Amino acid sequence: MDAAQQLPDHLKGEFFQVLEEMQVRDSVALYNRLLDRCFGECVNSFHSKKLESGESQCMNTCTQKFMKMSQRAGQRFQEHQMKQQQQGIQQFAQQ
């Protein structure tokens, strides 16, 4: 976000609007992947409007695992980006 602070004032609003739209799209995509994966894995019958207890338990477990995996992948990606950024700074400083 430091780079965003360096933008001219007339571009900051547009930048943050685009950033917010990207975050909403990412959230919807994450939700859709979660629903697709867990529903396909856990729901086996359509005899009732309600989930059976085993299906409900499976959905809860699947959701928790999916969210933990997504958070961990995000953390690893952020760590990788920071490492790459540091390497780039070091290479630039050596020139």
C-alpha atoms as an extended CHARMM CRD file, in Angstrom:
* protein
*
        95  EXT
         1         1  MET       CA              0.0000000000        0.0000000000        0.0000000000  PROA      1               0.0000000000
         2         2  ASP       CA              2.9990000000        2.3110000000        0.2940000000  PROA      2               0.0000000000
         3         3  ALA       CA              3.0030000000        2.6200000000       -3.4800000000  PROA      3               0.0000000000
         4         4  ALA       CA             -0.6570000000        3.7040000000       -3.4130000000  PROA      4               0.0000000000
         5         5  GLN       CA              0.2340000000        6.5860000000       -1.1220000000  PROA      5               0.0000000000
         6         6  GLN       CA              2.6370000000        7.8400000000       -3.7600000000  PROA      6               0.0000000000
         7         7  LEU       CA             -0.1230000000        8.0900000000       -6.3780000000  PROA      7               0.0000000000
         8         8  PRO       CA             -1.4630000000       11.5290000000       -7.2490000000  PROA      8               0.0000000000
         9         9  ASP       CA             -4.6300000000       12.3700000000       -5.3130000000  PROA      9               0.0000000000
        10        10  HSD       CA             -6.8500000000       12.2060000000       -8.3940000000  PROA      10              0.0000000000
        11        11  LEU       CA             -5.8370000000        8.5460000000       -8.9650000000  PROA      11              0.0000000000
        12        12  LYS       CA             -6.0330000000        7.2690000000       -5.3910000000  PROA      12              0.0000000000
        13        13  GLY       CA             -9.8250000000        6.9740000000       -5.3580000000  PROA      13              0.0000000000
        14        14  GLU       CA             -9.8590000000        5.0420000000       -8.6160000000  PROA      14              0.0000000000
        15        15  PHE       CA             -7.0510000000        2.7770000000       -7.4010000000  PROA      15              0.0000000000
        16        16  PHE       CA             -8.8290000000        1.8940000000       -4.1560000000  PROA      16              0.0000000000
        17        17  GLN       CA            -12.1130000000        1.3260000000       -6.0040000000  PROA      17              0.0000000000
        18        18  VAL       CA            -10.4400000000       -1.1480000000       -8.3770000000  PROA      18              0.0000000000
        19        19  LEU       CA             -8.6970000000       -2.7970000000       -5.4180000000  PROA      19              0.0000000000
        20        20  GLU       CA            -12.0210000000       -3.2030000000       -3.5910000000  PROA      20              0.0000000000
        21        21  GLU       CA            -13.6520000000       -4.7020000000       -6.6990000000  PROA      21              0.0000000000
        22        22  MET       CA            -10.7970000000       -7.2060000000       -6.9950000000  PROA      22              0.0000000000
        23        23  GLN       CA            -11.2090000000       -8.1890000000       -3.3390000000  PROA      23              0.0000000000
        24        24  VAL       CA            -14.9540000000       -8.7450000000       -3.8110000000  PROA      24              0.0000000000
        25        25  ARG       CA            -14.3220000000      -10.8910000000       -6.9110000000  PROA      25              0.0000000000
        26        26  ASP       CA            -11.7170000000      -12.9210000000       -5.0240000000  PROA      26              0.0000000000
        27        27  SER       CA            -14.0930000000      -13.4380000000       -2.0940000000  PROA      27              0.0000000000
        28        28  VAL       CA            -16.9040000000      -14.6080000000       -4.3740000000  PROA      28              0.0000000000
        29        29  ALA       CA            -14.5420000000      -16.9430000000       -6.2410000000  PROA      29              0.0000000000
        30        30  LEU       CA            -13.2840000000      -18.3960000000       -2.9370000000  PROA      30              0.0000000000
        31        31  TYR       CA            -16.8650000000      -18.9330000000       -1.7410000000  PROA      31              0.0000000000
        32        32  ASN       CA            -17.8330000000      -20.6190000000       -5.0150000000  PROA      32              0.0000000000
        33        33  ARG       CA            -14.8180000000      -22.9650000000       -4.8940000000  PROA      33              0.0000000000
        34        34  LEU       CA            -15.6050000000      -23.7990000000       -1.2800000000  PROA      34              0.0000000000
        35        35  LEU       CA            -19.2490000000      -24.5170000000       -2.0210000000  PROA      35              0.0000000000
        36        36  ASP       CA            -18.4860000000      -26.5530000000       -5.1290000000  PROA      36              0.0000000000
        37        37  ARG       CA            -15.8640000000      -28.6650000000       -3.4320000000  PROA      37              0.0000000000
        38        38  CYS       CA            -17.6010000000      -29.2950000000       -0.1120000000  PROA      38              0.0000000000
        39        39  PHE       CA            -21.0820000000      -29.7660000000       -1.5520000000  PROA      39              0.0000000000
        40        40  GLY       CA            -19.7940000000      -32.2660000000       -4.1010000000  PROA      40              0.0000000000
        41        41  GLU       CA            -17.8440000000      -34.1250000000       -1.4500000000  PROA      41              0.0000000000
        42        42  CYS       CA            -20.4350000000      -34.1500000000        1.3450000000  PROA      42              0.0000000000
        43        43  VAL       CA            -23.9620000000      -34.1240000000       -0.0550000000  PROA      43              0.0000000000
        44        44  ASN       CA            -24.9720000000      -37.5420000000       -1.3210000000  PROA      44              0.0000000000
        45        45  SER       CA            -28.7530000000      -37.5870000000       -1.3040000000  PROA      45              0.0000000000
        46        46  PHE       CA            -31.5760000000      -35.1970000000       -2.0650000000  PROA      46              0.0000000000
        47        47  HSD       CA            -34.3610000000      -36.9470000000       -0.1320000000  PROA      47              0.0000000000
        48        48  SER       CA            -34.8270000000      -34.0090000000        2.2220000000  PROA      48              0.0000000000
        49        49  LYS       CA            -34.5840000000      -30.2180000000        2.1760000000  PROA      49              0.0000000000
        50        50  LYS       CA            -32.2540000000      -30.3730000000        5.1610000000  PROA      50              0.0000000000
        51        51  LEU       CA            -28.7920000000      -31.8330000000        5.3320000000  PROA      51              0.0000000000
        52        52  GLU       CA            -28.5150000000      -35.1300000000        7.1510000000  PROA      52              0.0000000000
        53        53  SER       CA            -26.3290000000      -35.0600000000       10.2650000000  PROA      53              0.0000000000
        54        54  GLY       CA            -23.4060000000      -36.7790000000        8.5150000000  PROA      54              0.0000000000
        55        55  GLU       CA            -23.6350000000      -34.3630000000        5.5950000000  PROA      55              0.0000000000
        56        56  SER       CA            -23.7870000000      -31.3890000000        7.9300000000  PROA      56              0.0000000000
        57        57  GLN       CA            -20.7670000000      -32.5870000000        9.8940000000  PROA      57              0.0000000000
        58        58  CYS       CA            -18.8780000000      -33.2430000000        6.6510000000  PROA      58              0.0000000000
        59        59  MET       CA            -19.7160000000      -29.7250000000        5.3840000000  PROA      59              0.0000000000
        60        60  ASN       CA            -18.4360000000      -28.1710000000        8.6220000000  PROA      60              0.0000000000
        61        61  THR       CA            -15.1970000000      -30.1540000000        8.5160000000  PROA      61              0.0000000000
        62        62  CYS       CA            -14.6820000000      -29.5220000000        4.8080000000  PROA      62              0.0000000000
        63        63  THR       CA            -15.3280000000      -25.7930000000        5.2270000000  PROA      63              0.0000000000
        64        64  GLN       CA            -12.8680000000      -25.5020000000        8.1060000000  PROA      64              0.0000000000
        65        65  LYS       CA            -10.1610000000      -27.3960000000        6.2150000000  PROA      65              0.0000000000
        66        66  PHE       CA            -10.7500000000      -25.3830000000        3.0420000000  PROA      66              0.0000000000
        67        67  MET       CA            -10.5110000000      -22.0610000000        4.8770000000  PROA      67              0.0000000000
        68        68  LYS       CA             -7.3700000000      -23.1140000000        6.7740000000  PROA      68              0.0000000000
        69        69  MET       CA             -5.7790000000      -24.2900000000        3.5270000000  PROA      69              0.0000000000
        70        70  SER       CA             -6.6750000000      -21.0230000000        1.7920000000  PROA      70              0.0000000000
        71        71  GLN       CA             -5.2470000000      -18.9580000000        4.6480000000  PROA      71              0.0000000000
        72        72  ARG       CA             -2.0590000000      -21.0130000000        4.7080000000  PROA      72              0.0000000000
        73        73  ALA       CA             -1.6290000000      -20.7390000000        0.9440000000  PROA      73              0.0000000000
        74        74  GLY       CA             -2.1400000000      -16.9740000000        1.2000000000  PROA      74              0.0000000000
        75        75  GLN       CA              0.4730000000      -16.7260000000        3.9440000000  PROA      75              0.0000000000
        76        76  ARG       CA              2.9710000000      -18.7740000000        1.9420000000  PROA      76              0.0000000000
        77        77  PHE       CA              2.3550000000      -16.6470000000       -1.1400000000  PROA      77              0.0000000000
        78        78  GLN       CA              2.9040000000      -13.4790000000        0.8940000000  PROA      78              0.0000000000
        79        79  GLU       CA              6.1330000000      -14.8950000000        2.3680000000  PROA      79              0.0000000000
        80        80  HSD       CA              7.3310000000      -15.8140000000       -1.1180000000  PROA      80              0.0000000000
        81        81  GLN       CA              6.5200000000      -12.3370000000       -2.4440000000  PROA      81              0.0000000000
        82        82  MET       CA              8.3890000000      -10.6780000000        0.4280000000  PROA      82              0.0000000000
        83        83  LYS       CA             11.4090000000      -12.9130000000       -0.1510000000  PROA      83              0.0000000000
        84        84  GLN       CA             11.4120000000      -12.1100000000       -3.8650000000  PROA      84              0.0000000000
        85        85  GLN       CA             11.0890000000       -8.4090000000       -3.1010000000  PROA      85              0.0000000000
        86        86  GLN       CA             14.0380000000       -8.5400000000       -0.6860000000  PROA      86              0.0000000000
        87        87  GLN       CA             16.1500000000      -10.3870000000       -3.2580000000  PROA      87              0.0000000000
        88        88  GLY       CA             15.2730000000       -7.7610000000       -5.8560000000  PROA      88              0.0000000000
        89        89  ILE       CA             16.2910000000       -4.9710000000       -3.4940000000  PROA      89              0.0000000000
        90        90  GLN       CA             19.5860000000       -6.7090000000       -2.7100000000  PROA      90              0.0000000000
        91        91  GLN       CA             20.3350000000       -7.2040000000       -6.4040000000  PROA      91              0.0000000000
        92        92  PHE       CA             19.5230000000       -3.5840000000       -7.1120000000  PROA      92              0.0000000000
        93        93  ALA       CA             21.7770000000       -2.4300000000       -4.2530000000  PROA      93              0.0000000000
        94        94  GLN       CA             24.6880000000       -4.4870000000       -5.6190000000  PROA      94              0.0000000000
        95        95  GLN       CA             24.5250000000       -2.7660000000       -9.0210000000  PROA      95              0.0000000000
